[in-house]
CSV table of C-alpha atoms and ligand atoms in Angstrom, one decimal:
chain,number,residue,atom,x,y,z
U,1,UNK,CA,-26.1,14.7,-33.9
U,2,UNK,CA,-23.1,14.0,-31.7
U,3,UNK,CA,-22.0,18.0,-31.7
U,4,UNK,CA,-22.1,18.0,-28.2
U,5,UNK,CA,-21.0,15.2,-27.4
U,6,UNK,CA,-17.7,16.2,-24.7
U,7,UNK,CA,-14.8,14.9,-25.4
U,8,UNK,CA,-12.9,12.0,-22.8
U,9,UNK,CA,-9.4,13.0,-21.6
U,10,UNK,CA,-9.2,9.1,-20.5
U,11,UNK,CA,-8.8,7.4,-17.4
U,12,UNK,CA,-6.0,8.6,-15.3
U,13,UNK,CA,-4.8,5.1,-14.6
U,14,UNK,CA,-6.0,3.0,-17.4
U,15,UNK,CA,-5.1,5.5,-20.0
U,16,UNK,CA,-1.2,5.5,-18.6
U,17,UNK,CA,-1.1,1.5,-19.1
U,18,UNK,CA,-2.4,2.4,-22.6
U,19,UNK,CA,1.2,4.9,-22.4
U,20,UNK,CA,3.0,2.6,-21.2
U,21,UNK,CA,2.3,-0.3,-23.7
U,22,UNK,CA,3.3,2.1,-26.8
U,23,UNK,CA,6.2,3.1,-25.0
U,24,UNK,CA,9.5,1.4,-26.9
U,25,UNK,CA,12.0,2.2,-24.7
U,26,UNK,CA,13.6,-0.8,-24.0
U,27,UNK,CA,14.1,-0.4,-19.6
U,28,UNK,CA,10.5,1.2,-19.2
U,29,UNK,CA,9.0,0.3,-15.9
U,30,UNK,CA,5.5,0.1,-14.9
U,31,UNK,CA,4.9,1.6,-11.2
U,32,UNK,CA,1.2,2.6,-12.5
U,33,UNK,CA,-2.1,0.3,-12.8
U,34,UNK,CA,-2.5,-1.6,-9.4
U,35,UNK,CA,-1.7,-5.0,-11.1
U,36,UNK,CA,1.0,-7.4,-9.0
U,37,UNK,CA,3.8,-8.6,-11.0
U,38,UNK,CA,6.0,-11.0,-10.3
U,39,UNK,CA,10.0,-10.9,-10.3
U,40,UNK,CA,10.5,-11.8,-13.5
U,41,UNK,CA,8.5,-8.7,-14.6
U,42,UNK,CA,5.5,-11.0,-15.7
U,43,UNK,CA,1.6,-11.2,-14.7
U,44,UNK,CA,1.2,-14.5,-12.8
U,45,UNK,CA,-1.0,-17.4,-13.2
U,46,UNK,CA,-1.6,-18.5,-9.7
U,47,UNK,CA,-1.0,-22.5,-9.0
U,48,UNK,CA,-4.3,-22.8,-7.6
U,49,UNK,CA,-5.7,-21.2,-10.7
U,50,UNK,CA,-4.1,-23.4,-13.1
U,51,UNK,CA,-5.1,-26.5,-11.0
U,52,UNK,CA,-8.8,-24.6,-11.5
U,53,UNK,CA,-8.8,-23.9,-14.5
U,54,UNK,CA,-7.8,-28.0,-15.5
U,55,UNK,CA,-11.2,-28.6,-13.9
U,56,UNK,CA,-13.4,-26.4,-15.1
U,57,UNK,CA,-12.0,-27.2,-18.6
U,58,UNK,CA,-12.1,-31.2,-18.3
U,59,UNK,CA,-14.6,-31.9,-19.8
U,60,UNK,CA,-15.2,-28.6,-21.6
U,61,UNK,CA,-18.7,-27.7,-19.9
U,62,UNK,CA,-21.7,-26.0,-21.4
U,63,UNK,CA,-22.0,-22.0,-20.5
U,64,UNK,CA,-25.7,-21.2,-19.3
U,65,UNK,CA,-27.0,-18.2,-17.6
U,66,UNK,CA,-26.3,-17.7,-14.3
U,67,UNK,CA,-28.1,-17.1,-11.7
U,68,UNK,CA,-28.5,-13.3,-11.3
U,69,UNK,CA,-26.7,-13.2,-7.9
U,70,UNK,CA,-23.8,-15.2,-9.4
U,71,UNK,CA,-23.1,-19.1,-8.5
U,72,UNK,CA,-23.8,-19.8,-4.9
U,73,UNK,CA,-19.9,-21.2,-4.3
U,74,UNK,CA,-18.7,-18.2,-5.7
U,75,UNK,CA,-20.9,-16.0,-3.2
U,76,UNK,CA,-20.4,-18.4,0.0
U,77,UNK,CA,-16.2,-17.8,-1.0
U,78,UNK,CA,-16.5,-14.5,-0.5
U,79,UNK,CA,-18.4,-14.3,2.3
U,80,UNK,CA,-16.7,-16.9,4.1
U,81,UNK,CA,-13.2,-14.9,3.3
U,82,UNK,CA,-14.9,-11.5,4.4
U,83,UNK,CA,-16.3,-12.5,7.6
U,84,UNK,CA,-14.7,-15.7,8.4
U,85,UNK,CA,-15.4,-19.2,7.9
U,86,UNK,CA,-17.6,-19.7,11.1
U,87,UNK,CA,-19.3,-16.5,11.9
U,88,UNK,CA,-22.3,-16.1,13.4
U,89,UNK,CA,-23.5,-13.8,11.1
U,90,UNK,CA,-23.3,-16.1,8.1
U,91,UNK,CA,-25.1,-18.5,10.1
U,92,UNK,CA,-27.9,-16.8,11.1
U,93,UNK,CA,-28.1,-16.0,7.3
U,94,UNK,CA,-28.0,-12.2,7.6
U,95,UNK,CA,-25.5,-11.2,4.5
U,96,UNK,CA,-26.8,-10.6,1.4
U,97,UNK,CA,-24.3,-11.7,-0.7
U,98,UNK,CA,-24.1,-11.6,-5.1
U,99,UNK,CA,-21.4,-12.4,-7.1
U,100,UNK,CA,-20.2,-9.2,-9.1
U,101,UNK,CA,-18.4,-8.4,-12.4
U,102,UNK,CA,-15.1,-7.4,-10.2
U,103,UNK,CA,-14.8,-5.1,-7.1
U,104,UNK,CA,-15.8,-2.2,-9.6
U,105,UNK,CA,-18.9,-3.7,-10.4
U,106,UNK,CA,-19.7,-4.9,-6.3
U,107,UNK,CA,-19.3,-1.0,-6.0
U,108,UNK,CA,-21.6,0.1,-8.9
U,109,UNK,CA,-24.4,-2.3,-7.5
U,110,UNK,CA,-23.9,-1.1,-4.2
U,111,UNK,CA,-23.9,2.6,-5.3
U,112,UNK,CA,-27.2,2.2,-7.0
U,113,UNK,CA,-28.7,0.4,-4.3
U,114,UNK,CA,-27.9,3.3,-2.4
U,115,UNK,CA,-29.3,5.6,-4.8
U,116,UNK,CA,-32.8,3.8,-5.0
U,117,UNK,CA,-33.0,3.3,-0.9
U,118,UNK,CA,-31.1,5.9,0.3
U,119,UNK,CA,-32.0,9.2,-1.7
U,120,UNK,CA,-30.4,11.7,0.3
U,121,UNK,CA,-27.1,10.1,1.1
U,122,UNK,CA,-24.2,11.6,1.1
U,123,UNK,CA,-21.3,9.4,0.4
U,124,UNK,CA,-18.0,10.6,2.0
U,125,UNK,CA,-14.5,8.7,0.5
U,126,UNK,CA,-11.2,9.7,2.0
U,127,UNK,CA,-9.0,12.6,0.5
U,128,UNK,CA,-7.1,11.2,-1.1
U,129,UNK,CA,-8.7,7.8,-2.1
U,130,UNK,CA,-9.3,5.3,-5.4
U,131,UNK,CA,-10.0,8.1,-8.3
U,132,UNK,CA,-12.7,5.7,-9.7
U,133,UNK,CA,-14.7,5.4,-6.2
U,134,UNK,CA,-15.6,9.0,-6.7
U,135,UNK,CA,-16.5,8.2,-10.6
U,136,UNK,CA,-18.3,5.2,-9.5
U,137,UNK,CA,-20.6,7.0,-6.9
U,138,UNK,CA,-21.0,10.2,-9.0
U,139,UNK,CA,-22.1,8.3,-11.9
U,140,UNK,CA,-24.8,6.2,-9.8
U,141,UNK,CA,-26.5,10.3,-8.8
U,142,UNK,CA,-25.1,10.3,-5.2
U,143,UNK,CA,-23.5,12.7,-4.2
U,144,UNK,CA,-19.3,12.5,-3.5
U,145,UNK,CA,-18.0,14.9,-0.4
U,146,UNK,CA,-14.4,13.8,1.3
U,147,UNK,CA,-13.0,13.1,4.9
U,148,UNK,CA,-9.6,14.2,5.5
U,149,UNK,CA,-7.1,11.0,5.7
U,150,UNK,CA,-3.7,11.8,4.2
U,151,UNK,CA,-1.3,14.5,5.6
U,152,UNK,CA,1.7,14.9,2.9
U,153,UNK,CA,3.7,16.7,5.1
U,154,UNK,CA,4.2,13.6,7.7
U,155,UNK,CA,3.2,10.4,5.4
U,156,UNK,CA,0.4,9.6,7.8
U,157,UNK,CA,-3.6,9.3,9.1
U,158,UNK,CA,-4.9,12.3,10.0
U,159,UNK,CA,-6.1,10.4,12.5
U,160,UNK,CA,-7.9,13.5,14.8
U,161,UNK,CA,-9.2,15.3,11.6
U,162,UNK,CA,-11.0,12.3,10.0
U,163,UNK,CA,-12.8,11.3,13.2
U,164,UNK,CA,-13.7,14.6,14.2
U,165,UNK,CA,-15.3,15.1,11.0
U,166,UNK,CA,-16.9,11.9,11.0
U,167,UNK,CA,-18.5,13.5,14.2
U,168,UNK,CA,-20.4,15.7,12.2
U,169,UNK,CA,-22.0,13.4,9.7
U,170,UNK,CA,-25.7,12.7,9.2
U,171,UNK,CA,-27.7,9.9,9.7
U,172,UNK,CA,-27.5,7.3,6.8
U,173,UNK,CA,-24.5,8.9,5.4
U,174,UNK,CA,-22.5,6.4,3.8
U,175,UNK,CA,-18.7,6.5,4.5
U,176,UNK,CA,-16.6,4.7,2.1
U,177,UNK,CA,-13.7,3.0,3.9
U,178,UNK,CA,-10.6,1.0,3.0
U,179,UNK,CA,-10.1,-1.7,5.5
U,180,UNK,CA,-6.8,-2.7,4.3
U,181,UNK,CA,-4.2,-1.5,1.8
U,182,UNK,CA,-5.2,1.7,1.1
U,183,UNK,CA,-5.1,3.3,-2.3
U,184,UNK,CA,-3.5,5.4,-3.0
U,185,UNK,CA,-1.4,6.0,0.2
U,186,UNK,CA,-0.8,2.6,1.8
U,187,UNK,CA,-1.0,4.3,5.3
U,188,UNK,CA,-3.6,2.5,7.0
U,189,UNK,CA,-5.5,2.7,10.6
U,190,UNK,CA,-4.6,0.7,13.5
U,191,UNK,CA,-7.0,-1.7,15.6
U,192,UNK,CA,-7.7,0.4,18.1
U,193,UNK,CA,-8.0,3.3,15.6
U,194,UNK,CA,-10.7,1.8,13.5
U,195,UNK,CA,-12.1,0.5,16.9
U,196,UNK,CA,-12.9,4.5,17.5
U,197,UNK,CA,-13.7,5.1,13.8
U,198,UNK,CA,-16.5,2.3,14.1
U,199,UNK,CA,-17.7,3.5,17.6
U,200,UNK,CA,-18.4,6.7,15.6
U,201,UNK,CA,-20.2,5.3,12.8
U,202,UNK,CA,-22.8,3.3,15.0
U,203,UNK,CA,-23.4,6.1,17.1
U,204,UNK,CA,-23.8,8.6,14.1
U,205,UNK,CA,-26.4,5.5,12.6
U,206,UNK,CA,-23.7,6.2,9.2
U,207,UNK,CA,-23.5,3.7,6.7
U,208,UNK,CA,-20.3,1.7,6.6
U,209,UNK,CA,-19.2,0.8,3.0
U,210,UNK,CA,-16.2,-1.1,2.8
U,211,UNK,CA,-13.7,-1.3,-0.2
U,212,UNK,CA,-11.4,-4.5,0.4
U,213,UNK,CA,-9.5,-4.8,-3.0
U,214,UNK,CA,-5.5,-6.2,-1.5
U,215,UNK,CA,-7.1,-8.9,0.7
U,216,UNK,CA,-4.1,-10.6,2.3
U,217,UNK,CA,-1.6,-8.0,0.9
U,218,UNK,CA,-1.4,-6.2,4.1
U,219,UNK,CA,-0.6,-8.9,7.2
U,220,UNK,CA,-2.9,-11.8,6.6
U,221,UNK,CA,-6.1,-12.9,5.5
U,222,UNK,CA,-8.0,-12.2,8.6
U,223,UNK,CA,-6.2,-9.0,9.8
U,224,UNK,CA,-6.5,-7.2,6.7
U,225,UNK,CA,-10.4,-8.2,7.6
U,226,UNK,CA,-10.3,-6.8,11.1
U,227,UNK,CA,-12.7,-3.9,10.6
U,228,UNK,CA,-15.0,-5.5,8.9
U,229,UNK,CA,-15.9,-8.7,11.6
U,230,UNK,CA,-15.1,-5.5,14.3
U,231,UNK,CA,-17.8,-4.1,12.6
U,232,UNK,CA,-20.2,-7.1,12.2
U,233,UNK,CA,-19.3,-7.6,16.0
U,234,UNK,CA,-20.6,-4.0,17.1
U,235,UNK,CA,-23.9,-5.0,15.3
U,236,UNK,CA,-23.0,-2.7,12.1
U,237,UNK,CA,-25.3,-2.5,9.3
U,238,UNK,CA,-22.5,-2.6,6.4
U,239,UNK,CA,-21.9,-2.6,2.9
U,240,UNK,CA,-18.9,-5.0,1.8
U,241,UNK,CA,-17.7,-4.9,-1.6
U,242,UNK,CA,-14.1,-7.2,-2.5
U,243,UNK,CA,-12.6,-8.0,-5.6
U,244,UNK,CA,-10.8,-11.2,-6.7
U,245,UNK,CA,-8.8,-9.6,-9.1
U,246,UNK,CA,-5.3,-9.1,-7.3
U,247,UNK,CA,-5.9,-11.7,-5.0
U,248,UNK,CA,-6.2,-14.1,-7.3
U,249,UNK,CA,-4.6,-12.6,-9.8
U,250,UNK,CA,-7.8,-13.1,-12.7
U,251,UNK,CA,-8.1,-9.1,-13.4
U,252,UNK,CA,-10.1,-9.5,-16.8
U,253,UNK,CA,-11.9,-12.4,-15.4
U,254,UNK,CA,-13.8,-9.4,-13.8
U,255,UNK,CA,-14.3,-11.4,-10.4
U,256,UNK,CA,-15.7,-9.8,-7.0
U,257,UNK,CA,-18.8,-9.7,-5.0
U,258,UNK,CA,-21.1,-7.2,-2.8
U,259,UNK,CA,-22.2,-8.2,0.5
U,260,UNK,CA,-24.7,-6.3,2.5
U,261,UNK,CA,-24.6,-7.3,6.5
U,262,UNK,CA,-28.1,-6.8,7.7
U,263,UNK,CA,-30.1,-6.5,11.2
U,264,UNK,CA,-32.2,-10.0,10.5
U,265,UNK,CA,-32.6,-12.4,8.3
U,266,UNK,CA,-35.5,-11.6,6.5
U,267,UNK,CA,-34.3,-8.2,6.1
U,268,UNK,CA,-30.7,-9.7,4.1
U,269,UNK,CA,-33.8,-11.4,2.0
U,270,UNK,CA,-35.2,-8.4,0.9
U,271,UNK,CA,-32.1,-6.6,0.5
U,272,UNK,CA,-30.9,-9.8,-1.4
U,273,UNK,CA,-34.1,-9.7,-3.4
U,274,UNK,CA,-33.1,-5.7,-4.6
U,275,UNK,CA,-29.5,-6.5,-4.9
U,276,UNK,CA,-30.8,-9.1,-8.2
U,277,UNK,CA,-33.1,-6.6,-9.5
U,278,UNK,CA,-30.1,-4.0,-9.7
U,279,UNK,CA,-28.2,-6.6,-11.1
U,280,UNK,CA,-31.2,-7.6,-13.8
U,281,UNK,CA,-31.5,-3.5,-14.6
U,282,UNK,CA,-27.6,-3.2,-15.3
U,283,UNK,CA,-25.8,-6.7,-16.8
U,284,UNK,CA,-28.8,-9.3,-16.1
U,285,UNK,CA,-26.5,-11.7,-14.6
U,286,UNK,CA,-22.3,-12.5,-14.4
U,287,UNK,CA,-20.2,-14.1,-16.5
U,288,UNK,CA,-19.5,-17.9,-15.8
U,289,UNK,CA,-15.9,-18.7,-16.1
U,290,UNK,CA,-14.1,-16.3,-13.4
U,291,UNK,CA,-16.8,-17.3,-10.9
U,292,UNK,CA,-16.3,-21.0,-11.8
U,293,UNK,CA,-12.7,-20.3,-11.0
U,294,UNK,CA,-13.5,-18.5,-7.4
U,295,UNK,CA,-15.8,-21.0,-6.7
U,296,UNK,CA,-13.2,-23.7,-7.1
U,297,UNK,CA,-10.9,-22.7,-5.4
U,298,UNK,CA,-12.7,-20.8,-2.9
U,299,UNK,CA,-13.9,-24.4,-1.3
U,300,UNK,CA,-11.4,-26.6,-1.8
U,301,UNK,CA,-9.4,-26.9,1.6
U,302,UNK,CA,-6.1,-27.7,-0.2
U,303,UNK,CA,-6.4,-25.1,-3.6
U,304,UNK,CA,-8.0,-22.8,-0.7
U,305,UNK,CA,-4.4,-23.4,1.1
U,306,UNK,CA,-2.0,-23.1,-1.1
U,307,UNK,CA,-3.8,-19.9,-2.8
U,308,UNK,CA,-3.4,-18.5,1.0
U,309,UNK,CA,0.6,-19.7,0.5
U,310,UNK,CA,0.7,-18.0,-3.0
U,311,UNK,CA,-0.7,-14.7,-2.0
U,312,UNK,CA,1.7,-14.1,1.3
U,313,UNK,CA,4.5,-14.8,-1.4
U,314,UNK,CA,3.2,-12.0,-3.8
U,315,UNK,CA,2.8,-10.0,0.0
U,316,UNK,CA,6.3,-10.8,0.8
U,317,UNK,CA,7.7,-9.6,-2.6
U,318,UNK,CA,6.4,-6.8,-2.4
U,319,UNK,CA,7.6,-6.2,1.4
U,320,UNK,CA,11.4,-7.0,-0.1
U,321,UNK,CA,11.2,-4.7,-2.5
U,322,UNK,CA,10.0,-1.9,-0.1
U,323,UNK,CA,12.7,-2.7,1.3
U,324,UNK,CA,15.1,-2.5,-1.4
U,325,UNK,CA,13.9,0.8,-2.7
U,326,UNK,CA,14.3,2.0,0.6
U,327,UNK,CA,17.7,1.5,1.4
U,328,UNK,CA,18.8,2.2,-1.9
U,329,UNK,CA,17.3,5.5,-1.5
U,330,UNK,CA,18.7,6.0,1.6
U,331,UNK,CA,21.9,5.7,1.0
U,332,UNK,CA,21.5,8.2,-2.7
U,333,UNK,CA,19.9,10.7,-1.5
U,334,UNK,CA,20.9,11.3,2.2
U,335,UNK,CA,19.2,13.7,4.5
U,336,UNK,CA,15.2,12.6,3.1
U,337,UNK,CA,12.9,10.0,4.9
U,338,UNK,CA,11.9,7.7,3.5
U,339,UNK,CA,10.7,5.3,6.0
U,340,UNK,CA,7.1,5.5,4.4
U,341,UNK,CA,8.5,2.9,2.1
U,342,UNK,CA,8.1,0.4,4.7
U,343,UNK,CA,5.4,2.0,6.9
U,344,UNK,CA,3.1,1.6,4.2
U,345,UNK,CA,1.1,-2.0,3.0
U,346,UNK,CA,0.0,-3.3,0.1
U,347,UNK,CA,0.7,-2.7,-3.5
U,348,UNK,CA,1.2,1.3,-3.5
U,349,UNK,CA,3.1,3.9,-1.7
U,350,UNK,CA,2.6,7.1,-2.1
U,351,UNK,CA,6.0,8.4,-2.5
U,352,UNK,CA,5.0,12.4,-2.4
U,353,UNK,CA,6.9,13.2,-5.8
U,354,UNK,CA,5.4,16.6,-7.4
U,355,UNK,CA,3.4,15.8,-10.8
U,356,UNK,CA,6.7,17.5,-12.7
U,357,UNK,CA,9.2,15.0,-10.5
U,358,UNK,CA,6.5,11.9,-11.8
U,359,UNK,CA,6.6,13.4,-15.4
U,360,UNK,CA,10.5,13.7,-15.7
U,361,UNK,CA,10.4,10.0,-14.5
U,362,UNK,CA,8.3,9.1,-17.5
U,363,UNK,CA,9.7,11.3,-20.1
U,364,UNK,CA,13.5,10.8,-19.2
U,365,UNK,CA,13.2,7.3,-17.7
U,366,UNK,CA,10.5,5.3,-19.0
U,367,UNK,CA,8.9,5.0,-15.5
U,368,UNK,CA,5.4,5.1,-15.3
U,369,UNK,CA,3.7,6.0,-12.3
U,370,UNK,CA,0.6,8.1,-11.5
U,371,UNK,CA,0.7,11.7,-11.4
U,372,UNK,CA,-0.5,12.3,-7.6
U,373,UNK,CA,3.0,10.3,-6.6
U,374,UNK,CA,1.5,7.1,-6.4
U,375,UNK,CA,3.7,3.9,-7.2
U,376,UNK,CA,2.5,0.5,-7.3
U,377,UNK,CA,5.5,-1.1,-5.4
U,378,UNK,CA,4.7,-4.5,-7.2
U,379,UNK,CA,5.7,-3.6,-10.1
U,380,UNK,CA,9.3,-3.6,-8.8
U,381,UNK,CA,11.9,-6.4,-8.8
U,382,UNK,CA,15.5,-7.2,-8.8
U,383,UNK,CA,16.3,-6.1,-11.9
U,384,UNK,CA,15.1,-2.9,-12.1
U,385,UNK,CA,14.4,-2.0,-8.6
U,386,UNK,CA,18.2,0.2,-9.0
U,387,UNK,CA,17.3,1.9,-11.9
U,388,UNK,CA,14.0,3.1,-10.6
U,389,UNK,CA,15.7,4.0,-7.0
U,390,UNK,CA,18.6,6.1,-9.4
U,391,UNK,CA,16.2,7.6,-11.4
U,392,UNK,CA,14.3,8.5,-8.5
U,393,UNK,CA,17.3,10.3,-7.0
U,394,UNK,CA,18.1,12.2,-10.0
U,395,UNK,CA,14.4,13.7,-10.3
U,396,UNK,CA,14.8,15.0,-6.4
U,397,UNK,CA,18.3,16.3,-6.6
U,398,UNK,CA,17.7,18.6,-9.6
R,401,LIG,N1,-11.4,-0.9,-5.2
R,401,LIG,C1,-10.1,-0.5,-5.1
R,401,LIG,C2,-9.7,0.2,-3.8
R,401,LIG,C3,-9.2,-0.6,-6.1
R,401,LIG,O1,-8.0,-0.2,-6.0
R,401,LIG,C4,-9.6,-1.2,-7.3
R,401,LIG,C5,-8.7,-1.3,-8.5
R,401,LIG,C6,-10.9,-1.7,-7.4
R,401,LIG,C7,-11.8,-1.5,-6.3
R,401,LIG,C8,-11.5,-2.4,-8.6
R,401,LIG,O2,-11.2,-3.7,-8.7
R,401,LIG,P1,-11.7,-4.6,-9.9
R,401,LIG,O3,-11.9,-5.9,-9.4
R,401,LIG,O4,-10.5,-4.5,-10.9
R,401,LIG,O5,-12.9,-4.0,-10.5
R,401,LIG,N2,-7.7,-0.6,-8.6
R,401,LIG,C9,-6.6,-0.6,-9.6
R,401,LIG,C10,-7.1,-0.8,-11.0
R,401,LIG,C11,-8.0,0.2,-11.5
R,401,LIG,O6,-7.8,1.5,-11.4
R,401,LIG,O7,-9.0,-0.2,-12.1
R,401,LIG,C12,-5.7,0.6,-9.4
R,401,LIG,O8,-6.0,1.4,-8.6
R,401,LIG,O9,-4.7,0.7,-10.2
């Protein structure tokens, strides 16, 4: 019966946590999975989450269905993060906004969606860009082309190329974009840059779907926002899906949310209406406790505060140990730049090691990173932030 059933080589980043968990050595480092940990090596529990979690707990509360959409907290959290806590566009009620089963699932909602409404979309991500975006869109029956982003050669934007080519895109072609933090490179545009990206996008009547996974890793809350309330502001029509999971540090809480920014109201009702029936058709509804969490903490002005003060710390770690790496680098292995350390924001960097360089690191040194160079920077800290730069150094030299 199941003789022709393929067989699954595994995920290229899930399956190397799966690696690096069996792995015994006793030094191993874990550069791989895009997971924020802190300098003690360990996954945090934010403060805020704790406090939360005392709540939600106190007295231990029944579990009913949700809502298909999610809990309303959970939903006005998001949207009042995305877009800003006194935009117009919230107010005149034109986002259509669910809760979703993490950013993967905001994306898987919002692929379908585009599936049932938009048959002949293309949807364009960046080269490189998130290997599961591609997976994600694929496996929703749209069809997956790429823009060209990332030049090796110089660590940066191919700024010229990827608006050029955006130039040549059809109507309702959906580009997926990273507002912040990109992954895998951590090179991402500037103001004025995404300024001329969006000019493009209205003009070509494109589809704007935008990835925000590192909120507040990059500058700040609202920066690392700028594209999308730039985009709301040139009258956009947009698809925004974010995830909860790094920001708040509750990755198998499987927290997120889709929004959809629409022309008029009663058009973000309809398009809320077909965003429940996706939902219904897929998972029926989300799970109650990470959205409990989001919605706590989401609209409470002092847990909202000090989870703002708790994120720029992880930020800032993560800044230090770019840093770090960098001079340490530097000073091993003179005559190589690497100033892409710090020109890059956000949990990875995309050091341009060759997939034998990234093998010899895990087979020699117990570092785990994934194969097309990238590194998740937070993964890094005092104690092994040497070793790492050493080993790092050896693989280039020889
Ligand atoms: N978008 C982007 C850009 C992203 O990097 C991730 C996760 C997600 C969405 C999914 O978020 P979630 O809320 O977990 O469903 N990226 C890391 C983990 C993974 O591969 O699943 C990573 O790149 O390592």
């Amino acid at each position: 019966m199941f003789a022709s059933i393929e067989f699954y080589a595994g995920d290229p980043i899930l399956g190397l946590m799966d690696k690096y968990n069996a792995d015994s050595r006793a030094d191993k480092v874990n550069l791989g999975v895009g997971v924020y940990y802190d300098e003690a090596g360990k996954l945090p529990v934010l403060e805020c989450v704790k406090t939360a979690e005392e709540r939600i707990a106190d007295p231990i509360s029944p579990r009913p269905y949700l809502p298909m959409a999610g809990l309303p907290g959970h939903r006005k959290g998001c949207q009042e993060l995305l877009f800003g806590k006194d935009a117009p566009v919230l107010q005149e009620n034109r986002v259509a906004t669910i809760a979703t089963i993490g950013g993967s699932g905001a994306l898987k909602v919002g692929a379908e969606f585009i599936n049932k409404w938009f048959p002949h979309a293309k949807c364009y991500v960046s080269d490189p860009t998130w290997g599961n975006h591609i997976a994600i869109f694929e496996g929703s029956d749209v069809e997956v082309g790429k823009y060209p982003y990332y030049d090796n050669a110089t660590s940066s934007v191919k700024f010229d190329e990827m608006l050029a080519f955006f130039k040549q895109l059809n109507k309702d072609d959906v580009v997926l974009l990273h507002p912040c933090c990109h992954n895998p490179t951590g090179m991402d545009l500037t103001q004025e840059q995404w300024d001329q990206v969006l000019t493009v996008v209205k003009e070509r009547g494109l589809i704007a779907f935008m990835d925000i996974a590192y909120q507040g890793f990059g500058e700040d809350m609202d920066s690392d926002a700028y594209p999308i309330r730039k985009g709301v502001e040139m009258g956009l029509p947009m698809f925004v899906s974010n995830s909860y999971s790094k920001n708040l540090s509750l990755y198998g809480e499987r927290v997120g949310g889709l929004s959809v920014v629409c022309p008029s109201e009663e058009e973000a009702a309809r398009v809320f209406g077909q965003l429940n029936f996706t939902v219904r058709q897929i998972y029926s509804s989300p799970p109650t406790h990470g959205g409990r969490i989001v919605d706590i903490v989401m609209n409470d002005e002092q847990l909202h505060e000090q989870w703002v003060g708790e994120v720029y710390a992880m930020r800032d770690r993560i800044k230090a140990m770019r840093s770090k790496l960098k001079s340490v680098l530097e000073a091993k292995v003179p005559g190589r730049n690497f100033d892409y350390l710090t020109r890059q924001n956000g949990m990875f960097s995309f050091t341009g090691l060759t997939p034998e360089q990234v093998e010899r690191l895990q087979s020699e040194f117990a570092i785990y990173m994934v194969s097309n160079s990238r590194m998740c920077v937070a993964g890094l800290n005092e104690n092994n932030v040497d070793y790492v730069a050493n080993a790092m150094a050896e693989v280039l030299a020889n």
